[in-house]
PDB file with SEQRES, HELIX, SHEET and CRYST1 records, atoms N, CA, C and O in Angstrom:
SEQRES   1 A   76  UNK UNK UNK UNK UNK UNK UNK UNK UNK UNK UNK UNK UNK          
SEQRES   2 A   76  UNK UNK UNK UNK UNK UNK UNK UNK UNK UNK UNK UNK UNK          
SEQRES   3 A   76  UNK UNK UNK UNK UNK UNK UNK UNK UNK UNK UNK UNK UNK          
SEQRES   4 A   76  UNK UNK UNK UNK UNK UNK UNK UNK UNK UNK UNK UNK UNK          
SEQRES   5 A   76  UNK UNK UNK UNK UNK UNK UNK UNK UNK UNK UNK UNK UNK          
SEQRES   6 A   76  UNK UNK UNK UNK UNK UNK UNK UNK UNK UNK UNK                  
HELIX    1 AA1 UNK A    8  UNK A   21  1                                  14    
HELIX    2 AA2 UNK A   25  UNK A   34  1                                  10    
HELIX    3 AA3 UNK A   41  UNK A   52  1                                  12    
HELIX    4 AA4 UNK A   58  UNK A   75  1                                  18    
CRYST1    1.000    1.000    1.000  90.00  90.00  90.00 P 1           1          
ATOM      1  N   UNK A   1     -25.022 -67.117 -56.492  1.00  0.00           N  
ATOM      2  CA  UNK A   1     -23.600 -67.483 -57.170  1.00  0.00           C  
ATOM      3  C   UNK A   1     -22.619 -66.430 -57.826  1.00  0.00           C  
ATOM      4  O   UNK A   1     -23.052 -65.437 -58.412  1.00  0.00           O  
ATOM      5  N   UNK A   2     -21.591 -66.641 -57.725  1.00  0.00           N  
ATOM      6  CA  UNK A   2     -20.714 -65.440 -58.152  1.00  0.00           C  
ATOM      7  C   UNK A   2     -20.391 -65.861 -59.956  1.00  0.00           C  
ATOM      8  O   UNK A   2     -20.371 -66.958 -60.513  1.00  0.00           O  
ATOM      9  N   UNK A   3     -20.179 -64.530 -60.467  1.00  0.00           N  
ATOM     10  CA  UNK A   3     -19.686 -64.561 -61.478  1.00  0.00           C  
ATOM     11  C   UNK A   3     -18.158 -64.622 -61.837  1.00  0.00           C  
ATOM     12  O   UNK A   3     -17.282 -64.010 -61.226  1.00  0.00           O  
ATOM     13  N   UNK A   4     -17.940 -65.551 -63.048  1.00  0.00           N  
ATOM     14  CA  UNK A   4     -16.836 -66.213 -63.490  1.00  0.00           C  
ATOM     15  C   UNK A   4     -16.075 -65.307 -64.266  1.00  0.00           C  
ATOM     16  O   UNK A   4     -16.631 -64.913 -65.291  1.00  0.00           O  
ATOM     17  N   UNK A   5     -14.848 -64.848 -64.011  1.00  0.00           N  
ATOM     18  CA  UNK A   5     -14.107 -63.581 -64.682  1.00  0.00           C  
ATOM     19  C   UNK A   5     -12.989 -64.664 -65.595  1.00  0.00           C  
ATOM     20  O   UNK A   5     -12.499 -65.702 -65.149  1.00  0.00           O  
ATOM     21  N   UNK A   6     -12.771 -64.085 -66.961  1.00  0.00           N  
ATOM     22  CA  UNK A   6     -11.785 -64.870 -67.778  1.00  0.00           C  
ATOM     23  C   UNK A   6     -10.848 -64.638 -66.972  1.00  0.00           C  
ATOM     24  O   UNK A   6     -10.901 -63.938 -65.961  1.00  0.00           O  
ATOM     25  N   UNK A   7      -9.691 -65.393 -67.521  1.00  0.00           N  
ATOM     26  CA  UNK A   7      -8.119 -65.046 -67.361  1.00  0.00           C  
ATOM     27  C   UNK A   7      -7.881 -63.789 -67.844  1.00  0.00           C  
ATOM     28  O   UNK A   7      -7.085 -63.213 -67.103  1.00  0.00           O  
ATOM     29  N   UNK A   8      -8.194 -63.182 -68.679  1.00  0.00           N  
ATOM     30  CA  UNK A   8      -7.645 -61.744 -69.204  1.00  0.00           C  
ATOM     31  C   UNK A   8      -8.292 -60.709 -68.237  1.00  0.00           C  
ATOM     32  O   UNK A   8      -7.642 -59.700 -67.964  1.00  0.00           O  
ATOM     33  N   UNK A   9      -9.665 -60.913 -67.642  1.00  0.00           N  
ATOM     34  CA  UNK A   9     -10.340 -59.964 -67.212  1.00  0.00           C  
ATOM     35  C   UNK A   9      -9.972 -60.053 -65.681  1.00  0.00           C  
ATOM     36  O   UNK A   9     -10.557 -59.255 -64.948  1.00  0.00           O  
ATOM     37  N   UNK A  10      -9.072 -60.930 -65.110  1.00  0.00           N  
ATOM     38  CA  UNK A  10      -8.783 -61.380 -63.892  1.00  0.00           C  
ATOM     39  C   UNK A  10      -7.278 -60.402 -64.238  1.00  0.00           C  
ATOM     40  O   UNK A  10      -7.160 -59.294 -63.715  1.00  0.00           O  
ATOM     41  N   UNK A  11      -6.577 -60.762 -64.835  1.00  0.00           N  
ATOM     42  CA  UNK A  11      -5.261 -59.953 -64.992  1.00  0.00           C  
ATOM     43  C   UNK A  11      -5.490 -58.505 -65.047  1.00  0.00           C  
ATOM     44  O   UNK A  11      -4.921 -57.700 -64.310  1.00  0.00           O  
ATOM     45  N   UNK A  12      -6.511 -58.152 -66.125  1.00  0.00           N  
ATOM     46  CA  UNK A  12      -6.769 -56.720 -66.025  1.00  0.00           C  
ATOM     47  C   UNK A  12      -7.102 -56.020 -64.717  1.00  0.00           C  
ATOM     48  O   UNK A  12      -6.748 -54.872 -64.448  1.00  0.00           O  
ATOM     49  N   UNK A  13      -7.892 -56.903 -63.844  1.00  0.00           N  
ATOM     50  CA  UNK A  13      -8.244 -56.452 -62.644  1.00  0.00           C  
ATOM     51  C   UNK A  13      -7.179 -56.206 -61.692  1.00  0.00           C  
ATOM     52  O   UNK A  13      -7.023 -55.240 -60.945  1.00  0.00           O  
ATOM     53  N   UNK A  14      -6.412 -57.339 -61.862  1.00  0.00           N  
ATOM     54  CA  UNK A  14      -5.130 -57.019 -61.059  1.00  0.00           C  
ATOM     55  C   UNK A  14      -4.257 -56.180 -61.275  1.00  0.00           C  
ATOM     56  O   UNK A  14      -3.462 -55.964 -60.360  1.00  0.00           O  
ATOM     57  N   UNK A  15      -4.153 -55.625 -62.223  1.00  0.00           N  
ATOM     58  CA  UNK A  15      -3.429 -54.642 -62.970  1.00  0.00           C  
ATOM     59  C   UNK A  15      -3.797 -53.407 -62.693  1.00  0.00           C  
ATOM     60  O   UNK A  15      -2.852 -52.618 -62.700  1.00  0.00           O  
ATOM     61  N   UNK A  16      -4.809 -52.962 -62.457  1.00  0.00           N  
ATOM     62  CA  UNK A  16      -5.727 -51.941 -62.017  1.00  0.00           C  
ATOM     63  C   UNK A  16      -5.804 -51.848 -60.305  1.00  0.00           C  
ATOM     64  O   UNK A  16      -6.061 -50.771 -59.766  1.00  0.00           O  
ATOM     65  N   UNK A  17      -5.598 -52.880 -59.647  1.00  0.00           N  
ATOM     66  CA  UNK A  17      -5.986 -52.669 -58.185  1.00  0.00           C  
ATOM     67  C   UNK A  17      -4.657 -51.718 -57.542  1.00  0.00           C  
ATOM     68  O   UNK A  17      -4.950 -50.991 -56.592  1.00  0.00           O  
ATOM     69  N   UNK A  18      -3.395 -51.705 -57.970  1.00  0.00           N  
ATOM     70  CA  UNK A  18      -2.597 -50.369 -57.247  1.00  0.00           C  
ATOM     71  C   UNK A  18      -3.044 -49.170 -57.247  1.00  0.00           C  
ATOM     72  O   UNK A  18      -3.100 -48.490 -56.222  1.00  0.00           O  
ATOM     73  N   UNK A  19      -3.455 -48.729 -58.517  1.00  0.00           N  
ATOM     74  CA  UNK A  19      -3.865 -47.662 -58.755  1.00  0.00           C  
ATOM     75  C   UNK A  19      -5.098 -47.541 -58.068  1.00  0.00           C  
ATOM     76  O   UNK A  19      -5.234 -46.431 -57.554  1.00  0.00           O  
ATOM     77  N   UNK A  20      -6.016 -48.306 -57.899  1.00  0.00           N  
ATOM     78  CA  UNK A  20      -7.438 -48.047 -57.322  1.00  0.00           C  
ATOM     79  C   UNK A  20      -7.466 -47.929 -56.111  1.00  0.00           C  
ATOM     80  O   UNK A  20      -8.195 -47.051 -55.648  1.00  0.00           O  
ATOM     81  N   UNK A  21      -6.774 -48.674 -55.317  1.00  0.00           N  
ATOM     82  CA  UNK A  21      -6.415 -49.153 -54.089  1.00  0.00           C  
ATOM     83  C   UNK A  21      -5.179 -48.368 -53.264  1.00  0.00           C  
ATOM     84  O   UNK A  21      -5.185 -48.297 -52.035  1.00  0.00           O  
ATOM     85  N   UNK A  22      -4.110 -47.783 -54.105  1.00  0.00           N  
ATOM     86  CA  UNK A  22      -3.250 -47.484 -53.222  1.00  0.00           C  
ATOM     87  C   UNK A  22      -2.084 -48.499 -52.996  1.00  0.00           C  
ATOM     88  O   UNK A  22      -0.949 -48.053 -52.828  1.00  0.00           O  
ATOM     89  N   UNK A  23      -2.328 -49.937 -52.984  1.00  0.00           N  
ATOM     90  CA  UNK A  23      -1.605 -50.959 -52.549  1.00  0.00           C  
ATOM     91  C   UNK A  23      -1.721 -51.737 -53.294  1.00  0.00           C  
ATOM     92  O   UNK A  23      -2.727 -52.017 -53.945  1.00  0.00           O  
ATOM     93  N   UNK A  24      -0.161 -52.453 -53.321  1.00  0.00           N  
ATOM     94  CA  UNK A  24      -0.061 -53.303 -54.432  1.00  0.00           C  
ATOM     95  C   UNK A  24      -0.505 -54.619 -54.067  1.00  0.00           C  
ATOM     96  O   UNK A  24      -0.345 -55.001 -52.908  1.00  0.00           O  
ATOM     97  N   UNK A  25      -1.067 -55.382 -54.961  1.00  0.00           N  
ATOM     98  CA  UNK A  25      -1.311 -56.759 -55.230  1.00  0.00           C  
ATOM     99  C   UNK A  25      -0.772 -57.659 -53.909  1.00  0.00           C  
ATOM    100  O   UNK A  25      -1.553 -58.136 -53.086  1.00  0.00           O  
ATOM    101  N   UNK A  26       0.415 -57.783 -53.855  1.00  0.00           N  
ATOM    102  CA  UNK A  26       1.316 -58.521 -52.886  1.00  0.00           C  
ATOM    103  C   UNK A  26       1.132 -57.837 -51.522  1.00  0.00           C  
ATOM    104  O   UNK A  26       1.514 -58.469 -50.537  1.00  0.00           O  
ATOM    105  N   UNK A  27       0.697 -56.857 -51.385  1.00  0.00           N  
ATOM    106  CA  UNK A  27       0.582 -56.294 -49.979  1.00  0.00           C  
ATOM    107  C   UNK A  27      -1.102 -56.916 -49.487  1.00  0.00           C  
ATOM    108  O   UNK A  27      -1.346 -57.390 -48.377  1.00  0.00           O  
ATOM    109  N   UNK A  28      -2.058 -56.771 -50.561  1.00  0.00           N  
ATOM    110  CA  UNK A  28      -3.244 -57.160 -50.414  1.00  0.00           C  
ATOM    111  C   UNK A  28      -3.239 -58.674 -50.030  1.00  0.00           C  
ATOM    112  O   UNK A  28      -4.024 -59.141 -49.206  1.00  0.00           O  
ATOM    113  N   UNK A  29      -2.225 -59.458 -50.740  1.00  0.00           N  
ATOM    114  CA  UNK A  29      -2.252 -60.682 -50.527  1.00  0.00           C  
ATOM    115  C   UNK A  29      -1.750 -61.107 -48.911  1.00  0.00           C  
ATOM    116  O   UNK A  29      -2.091 -62.077 -48.235  1.00  0.00           O  
ATOM    117  N   UNK A  30      -1.021 -60.237 -48.660  1.00  0.00           N  
ATOM    118  CA  UNK A  30      -0.519 -60.512 -46.994  1.00  0.00           C  
ATOM    119  C   UNK A  30      -1.669 -60.270 -46.382  1.00  0.00           C  
ATOM    120  O   UNK A  30      -2.040 -61.033 -45.490  1.00  0.00           O  
ATOM    121  N   UNK A  31      -2.385 -59.235 -46.730  1.00  0.00           N  
ATOM    122  CA  UNK A  31      -3.566 -59.097 -46.013  1.00  0.00           C  
ATOM    123  C   UNK A  31      -4.525 -60.137 -45.717  1.00  0.00           C  
ATOM    124  O   UNK A  31      -5.076 -60.317 -44.631  1.00  0.00           O  
ATOM    125  N   UNK A  32      -4.674 -60.811 -46.789  1.00  0.00           N  
ATOM    126  CA  UNK A  32      -5.523 -61.938 -46.664  1.00  0.00           C  
ATOM    127  C   UNK A  32      -4.759 -63.135 -45.989  1.00  0.00           C  
ATOM    128  O   UNK A  32      -5.407 -63.780 -45.165  1.00  0.00           O  
ATOM    129  N   UNK A  33      -3.495 -63.503 -46.231  1.00  0.00           N  
ATOM    130  CA  UNK A  33      -3.021 -64.170 -45.166  1.00  0.00           C  
ATOM    131  C   UNK A  33      -3.087 -63.948 -43.680  1.00  0.00           C  
ATOM    132  O   UNK A  33      -3.400 -64.801 -42.849  1.00  0.00           O  
ATOM    133  N   UNK A  34      -2.732 -62.618 -43.432  1.00  0.00           N  
ATOM    134  CA  UNK A  34      -3.049 -62.556 -42.143  1.00  0.00           C  
ATOM    135  C   UNK A  34      -4.652 -62.256 -41.508  1.00  0.00           C  
ATOM    136  O   UNK A  34      -4.882 -62.305 -40.299  1.00  0.00           O  
ATOM    137  N   UNK A  35      -5.623 -61.965 -42.470  1.00  0.00           N  
ATOM    138  CA  UNK A  35      -6.806 -61.982 -41.959  1.00  0.00           C  
ATOM    139  C   UNK A  35      -7.585 -63.175 -41.309  1.00  0.00           C  
ATOM    140  O   UNK A  35      -6.926 -64.125 -40.885  1.00  0.00           O  
ATOM    141  N   UNK A  36      -9.077 -63.181 -41.198  1.00  0.00           N  
ATOM    142  CA  UNK A  36      -9.668 -64.357 -40.612  1.00  0.00           C  
ATOM    143  C   UNK A  36      -9.653 -65.560 -41.575  1.00  0.00           C  
ATOM    144  O   UNK A  36      -9.646 -65.404 -42.796  1.00  0.00           O  
ATOM    145  N   UNK A  37      -9.650 -66.556 -41.081  1.00  0.00           N  
ATOM    146  CA  UNK A  37      -9.594 -68.042 -41.612  1.00  0.00           C  
ATOM    147  C   UNK A  37     -11.136 -68.595 -42.192  1.00  0.00           C  
ATOM    148  O   UNK A  37     -11.731 -69.597 -41.795  1.00  0.00           O  
ATOM    149  N   UNK A  38     -11.556 -67.685 -43.188  1.00  0.00           N  
ATOM    150  CA  UNK A  38     -12.760 -67.975 -43.751  1.00  0.00           C  
ATOM    151  C   UNK A  38     -12.199 -69.179 -44.803  1.00  0.00           C  
ATOM    152  O   UNK A  38     -11.113 -69.347 -45.359  1.00  0.00           O  
ATOM    153  N   UNK A  39     -13.238 -69.794 -44.802  1.00  0.00           N  
ATOM    154  CA  UNK A  39     -13.320 -71.461 -45.830  1.00  0.00           C  
ATOM    155  C   UNK A  39     -13.965 -70.834 -46.775  1.00  0.00           C  
ATOM    156  O   UNK A  39     -13.181 -70.753 -47.720  1.00  0.00           O  
ATOM    157  N   UNK A  40     -15.151 -70.253 -47.095  1.00  0.00           N  
ATOM    158  CA  UNK A  40     -15.787 -70.046 -48.237  1.00  0.00           C  
ATOM    159  C   UNK A  40     -15.104 -68.877 -49.077  1.00  0.00           C  
ATOM    160  O   UNK A  40     -14.585 -67.903 -48.534  1.00  0.00           O  
ATOM    161  N   UNK A  41     -15.150 -69.048 -50.308  1.00  0.00           N  
ATOM    162  CA  UNK A  41     -14.481 -67.929 -51.664  1.00  0.00           C  
ATOM    163  C   UNK A  41     -15.368 -66.522 -51.050  1.00  0.00           C  
ATOM    164  O   UNK A  41     -14.826 -65.458 -50.747  1.00  0.00           O  
ATOM    165  N   UNK A  42     -16.753 -66.792 -50.961  1.00  0.00           N  
ATOM    166  CA  UNK A  42     -17.633 -65.349 -50.828  1.00  0.00           C  
ATOM    167  C   UNK A  42     -17.465 -64.745 -49.559  1.00  0.00           C  
ATOM    168  O   UNK A  42     -17.465 -63.520 -49.446  1.00  0.00           O  
ATOM    169  N   UNK A  43     -17.330 -65.472 -48.641  1.00  0.00           N  
ATOM    170  CA  UNK A  43     -17.032 -64.907 -47.220  1.00  0.00           C  
ATOM    171  C   UNK A  43     -15.425 -64.204 -47.245  1.00  0.00           C  
ATOM    172  O   UNK A  43     -15.277 -63.103 -46.713  1.00  0.00           O  
ATOM    173  N   UNK A  44     -14.468 -64.772 -47.769  1.00  0.00           N  
ATOM    174  CA  UNK A  44     -13.452 -63.587 -48.029  1.00  0.00           C  
ATOM    175  C   UNK A  44     -13.930 -62.662 -48.526  1.00  0.00           C  
ATOM    176  O   UNK A  44     -13.903 -61.603 -47.898  1.00  0.00           O  
ATOM    177  N   UNK A  45     -14.541 -62.714 -49.829  1.00  0.00           N  
ATOM    178  CA  UNK A  45     -14.850 -61.586 -50.566  1.00  0.00           C  
ATOM    179  C   UNK A  45     -15.305 -60.593 -49.773  1.00  0.00           C  
ATOM    180  O   UNK A  45     -14.762 -59.488 -49.755  1.00  0.00           O  
ATOM    181  N   UNK A  46     -16.358 -60.904 -49.037  1.00  0.00           N  
ATOM    182  CA  UNK A  46     -17.448 -60.030 -48.228  1.00  0.00           C  
ATOM    183  C   UNK A  46     -16.363 -59.409 -47.029  1.00  0.00           C  
ATOM    184  O   UNK A  46     -16.313 -58.261 -46.587  1.00  0.00           O  
ATOM    185  N   UNK A  47     -15.747 -60.278 -46.772  1.00  0.00           N  
ATOM    186  CA  UNK A  47     -14.527 -59.600 -45.784  1.00  0.00           C  
ATOM    187  C   UNK A  47     -13.770 -58.479 -46.207  1.00  0.00           C  
ATOM    188  O   UNK A  47     -13.745 -57.397 -45.621  1.00  0.00           O  
ATOM    189  N   UNK A  48     -13.161 -58.766 -47.231  1.00  0.00           N  
ATOM    190  CA  UNK A  48     -12.268 -57.595 -47.827  1.00  0.00           C  
ATOM    191  C   UNK A  48     -12.894 -56.466 -48.260  1.00  0.00           C  
ATOM    192  O   UNK A  48     -12.281 -55.399 -48.264  1.00  0.00           O  
ATOM    193  N   UNK A  49     -14.336 -56.563 -48.725  1.00  0.00           N  
ATOM    194  CA  UNK A  49     -15.284 -55.435 -49.220  1.00  0.00           C  
ATOM    195  C   UNK A  49     -15.738 -54.639 -47.676  1.00  0.00           C  
ATOM    196  O   UNK A  49     -15.942 -53.438 -47.498  1.00  0.00           O  
ATOM    197  N   UNK A  50     -15.790 -55.468 -46.938  1.00  0.00           N  
ATOM    198  CA  UNK A  50     -16.319 -54.753 -45.643  1.00  0.00           C  
ATOM    199  C   UNK A  50     -15.588 -54.089 -44.852  1.00  0.00           C  
ATOM    200  O   UNK A  50     -15.912 -53.027 -44.320  1.00  0.00           O  
ATOM    201  N   UNK A  51     -14.301 -54.808 -44.689  1.00  0.00           N  
ATOM    202  CA  UNK A  51     -13.062 -54.575 -43.865  1.00  0.00           C  
ATOM    203  C   UNK A  51     -12.357 -53.373 -44.693  1.00  0.00           C  
ATOM    204  O   UNK A  51     -11.993 -52.382 -44.059  1.00  0.00           O  
ATOM    205  N   UNK A  52     -12.210 -53.416 -45.704  1.00  0.00           N  
ATOM    206  CA  UNK A  52     -10.912 -52.403 -46.394  1.00  0.00           C  
ATOM    207  C   UNK A  52     -12.225 -51.564 -47.523  1.00  0.00           C  
ATOM    208  O   UNK A  52     -11.632 -50.764 -48.246  1.00  0.00           O  
ATOM    209  N   UNK A  53     -13.118 -51.567 -47.691  1.00  0.00           N  
ATOM    210  CA  UNK A  53     -13.838 -51.068 -48.714  1.00  0.00           C  
ATOM    211  C   UNK A  53     -13.706 -51.255 -50.038  1.00  0.00           C  
ATOM    212  O   UNK A  53     -14.104 -50.462 -50.891  1.00  0.00           O  
ATOM    213  N   UNK A  54     -13.246 -52.114 -50.209  1.00  0.00           N  
ATOM    214  CA  UNK A  54     -12.840 -52.723 -52.233  1.00  0.00           C  
ATOM    215  C   UNK A  54     -14.228 -52.999 -52.715  1.00  0.00           C  
ATOM    216  O   UNK A  54     -15.184 -53.436 -52.074  1.00  0.00           O  
ATOM    217  N   UNK A  55     -14.141 -52.639 -54.041  1.00  0.00           N  
ATOM    218  CA  UNK A  55     -15.147 -52.883 -55.169  1.00  0.00           C  
ATOM    219  C   UNK A  55     -15.101 -54.378 -55.384  1.00  0.00           C  
ATOM    220  O   UNK A  55     -14.058 -55.030 -55.329  1.00  0.00           O  
ATOM    221  N   UNK A  56     -16.361 -54.907 -55.645  1.00  0.00           N  
ATOM    222  CA  UNK A  56     -16.438 -56.291 -55.595  1.00  0.00           C  
ATOM    223  C   UNK A  56     -15.811 -57.038 -56.724  1.00  0.00           C  
ATOM    224  O   UNK A  56     -16.057 -58.238 -56.848  1.00  0.00           O  
ATOM    225  N   UNK A  57     -15.091 -56.475 -57.481  1.00  0.00           N  
ATOM    226  CA  UNK A  57     -14.378 -57.027 -58.648  1.00  0.00           C  
ATOM    227  C   UNK A  57     -13.102 -57.072 -58.149  1.00  0.00           C  
ATOM    228  O   UNK A  57     -12.381 -58.004 -58.506  1.00  0.00           O  
ATOM    229  N   UNK A  58     -12.652 -56.176 -57.332  1.00  0.00           N  
ATOM    230  CA  UNK A  58     -11.204 -55.889 -57.063  1.00  0.00           C  
ATOM    231  C   UNK A  58     -10.934 -57.144 -55.850  1.00  0.00           C  
ATOM    232  O   UNK A  58      -9.920 -57.840 -55.817  1.00  0.00           O  
ATOM    233  N   UNK A  59     -11.992 -57.234 -54.964  1.00  0.00           N  
ATOM    234  CA  UNK A  59     -11.863 -58.011 -53.838  1.00  0.00           C  
ATOM    235  C   UNK A  59     -11.965 -59.630 -54.279  1.00  0.00           C  
ATOM    236  O   UNK A  59     -11.297 -60.556 -53.818  1.00  0.00           O  
ATOM    237  N   UNK A  60     -13.081 -59.689 -55.386  1.00  0.00           N  
ATOM    238  CA  UNK A  60     -12.741 -61.353 -55.986  1.00  0.00           C  
ATOM    239  C   UNK A  60     -11.323 -61.689 -56.653  1.00  0.00           C  
ATOM    240  O   UNK A  60     -10.662 -62.724 -56.557  1.00  0.00           O  
ATOM    241  N   UNK A  61     -11.024 -60.395 -57.428  1.00  0.00           N  
ATOM    242  CA  UNK A  61      -9.863 -60.640 -58.005  1.00  0.00           C  
ATOM    243  C   UNK A  61      -8.508 -61.005 -56.905  1.00  0.00           C  
ATOM    244  O   UNK A  61      -7.681 -61.878 -57.170  1.00  0.00           O  
ATOM    245  N   UNK A  62      -8.481 -60.414 -56.021  1.00  0.00           N  
ATOM    246  CA  UNK A  62      -7.553 -60.383 -54.724  1.00  0.00           C  
ATOM    247  C   UNK A  62      -7.809 -61.682 -54.488  1.00  0.00           C  
ATOM    248  O   UNK A  62      -6.852 -62.360 -54.863  1.00  0.00           O  
ATOM    249  N   UNK A  63      -8.776 -62.400 -53.979  1.00  0.00           N  
ATOM    250  CA  UNK A  63      -8.988 -63.633 -53.052  1.00  0.00           C  
ATOM    251  C   UNK A  63      -8.890 -64.697 -54.321  1.00  0.00           C  
ATOM    252  O   UNK A  63      -8.399 -65.777 -53.992  1.00  0.00           O  
ATOM    253  N   UNK A  64      -9.250 -64.584 -55.630  1.00  0.00           N  
ATOM    254  CA  UNK A  64      -8.855 -65.700 -56.564  1.00  0.00           C  
ATOM    255  C   UNK A  64      -7.587 -65.800 -56.755  1.00  0.00           C  
ATOM    256  O   UNK A  64      -7.098 -66.922 -56.893  1.00  0.00           O  
ATOM    257  N   UNK A  65      -6.678 -64.494 -56.812  1.00  0.00           N  
ATOM    258  CA  UNK A  65      -4.936 -64.729 -56.796  1.00  0.00           C  
ATOM    259  C   UNK A  65      -4.514 -65.419 -55.714  1.00  0.00           C  
ATOM    260  O   UNK A  65      -3.644 -66.270 -55.900  1.00  0.00           O  
ATOM    261  N   UNK A  66      -4.936 -65.243 -54.618  1.00  0.00           N  
ATOM    262  CA  UNK A  66      -4.442 -65.835 -53.377  1.00  0.00           C  
ATOM    263  C   UNK A  66      -4.547 -67.229 -53.392  1.00  0.00           C  
ATOM    264  O   UNK A  66      -3.589 -67.929 -53.063  1.00  0.00           O  
ATOM    265  N   UNK A  67      -5.883 -67.815 -53.828  1.00  0.00           N  
ATOM    266  CA  UNK A  67      -6.035 -68.940 -54.131  1.00  0.00           C  
ATOM    267  C   UNK A  67      -5.423 -69.716 -55.020  1.00  0.00           C  
ATOM    268  O   UNK A  67      -5.260 -70.892 -54.695  1.00  0.00           O  
ATOM    269  N   UNK A  68      -4.978 -69.300 -56.234  1.00  0.00           N  
ATOM    270  CA  UNK A  68      -4.288 -69.724 -57.197  1.00  0.00           C  
ATOM    271  C   UNK A  68      -2.990 -69.767 -56.862  1.00  0.00           C  
ATOM    272  O   UNK A  68      -2.357 -70.739 -57.274  1.00  0.00           O  
ATOM    273  N   UNK A  69      -2.267 -68.724 -56.029  1.00  0.00           N  
ATOM    274  CA  UNK A  69      -0.957 -69.096 -55.434  1.00  0.00           C  
ATOM    275  C   UNK A  69      -0.701 -69.905 -54.427  1.00  0.00           C  
ATOM    276  O   UNK A  69       0.389 -70.440 -54.227  1.00  0.00           O  
ATOM    277  N   UNK A  70      -1.972 -70.065 -53.559  1.00  0.00           N  
ATOM    278  CA  UNK A  70      -1.725 -70.879 -52.674  1.00  0.00           C  
ATOM    279  C   UNK A  70      -1.666 -72.603 -53.382  1.00  0.00           C  
ATOM    280  O   UNK A  70      -0.800 -73.460 -53.207  1.00  0.00           O  
ATOM    281  N   UNK A  71      -2.536 -72.646 -53.948  1.00  0.00           N  
ATOM    282  CA  UNK A  71      -2.614 -73.917 -54.873  1.00  0.00           C  
ATOM    283  C   UNK A  71      -1.392 -74.193 -55.517  1.00  0.00           C  
ATOM    284  O   UNK A  71      -1.100 -75.389 -55.513  1.00  0.00           O  
ATOM    285  N   UNK A  72      -0.431 -73.282 -56.180  1.00  0.00           N  
ATOM    286  CA  UNK A  72       0.588 -73.586 -56.797  1.00  0.00           C  
ATOM    287  C   UNK A  72       1.566 -73.786 -55.606  1.00  0.00           C  
ATOM    288  O   UNK A  72       2.459 -74.622 -55.742  1.00  0.00           O  
ATOM    289  N   UNK A  73       1.493 -73.274 -54.762  1.00  0.00           N  
ATOM    290  CA  UNK A  73       2.448 -73.938 -53.429  1.00  0.00           C  
ATOM    291  C   UNK A  73       2.442 -75.060 -53.049  1.00  0.00           C  
ATOM    292  O   UNK A  73       3.409 -75.730 -52.684  1.00  0.00           O  
ATOM    293  N   UNK A  74       1.094 -75.423 -53.118  1.00  0.00           N  
ATOM    294  CA  UNK A  74       0.882 -76.881 -52.540  1.00  0.00           C  
ATOM    295  C   UNK A  74       1.513 -77.845 -53.841  1.00  0.00           C  
ATOM    296  O   UNK A  74       1.957 -78.973 -53.627  1.00  0.00           O  
ATOM    297  N   UNK A  75       1.487 -77.356 -54.924  1.00  0.00           N  
ATOM    298  CA  UNK A  75       2.014 -78.445 -56.023  1.00  0.00           C  
ATOM    299  C   UNK A  75       3.630 -78.516 -55.748  1.00  0.00           C  
ATOM    300  O   UNK A  75       4.328 -79.456 -56.127  1.00  0.00           O  
ATOM    301  N   UNK A  76       4.067 -77.486 -55.100  1.00  0.00           N  
ATOM    302  CA  UNK A  76       5.882 -77.728 -55.009  1.00  0.00           C  
ATOM    303  C   UNK A  76       6.155 -78.508 -54.168  1.00  0.00           C  
ATOM    304  O   UNK A  76       7.332 -78.801 -53.957  1.00  0.00           O  
TER     305      UNK A  76                                                      
END                                                                             
């Protein structure tokens, strides 16, 4: 079972991603869009970690943000 981050922790992780990875969050979100079409959240996180050598928390924050934005697009 995956660890649940609070909204504040999620935002803090997102804000640190550019300095820790050298890439903006928007760039990571495009990477997820262009990546394999995994169904499960943890599969996506594992792919980001393995393919791009990201820390677990950063990978999870990116996938969570990707899912939040995808859900918001569906509501529009």
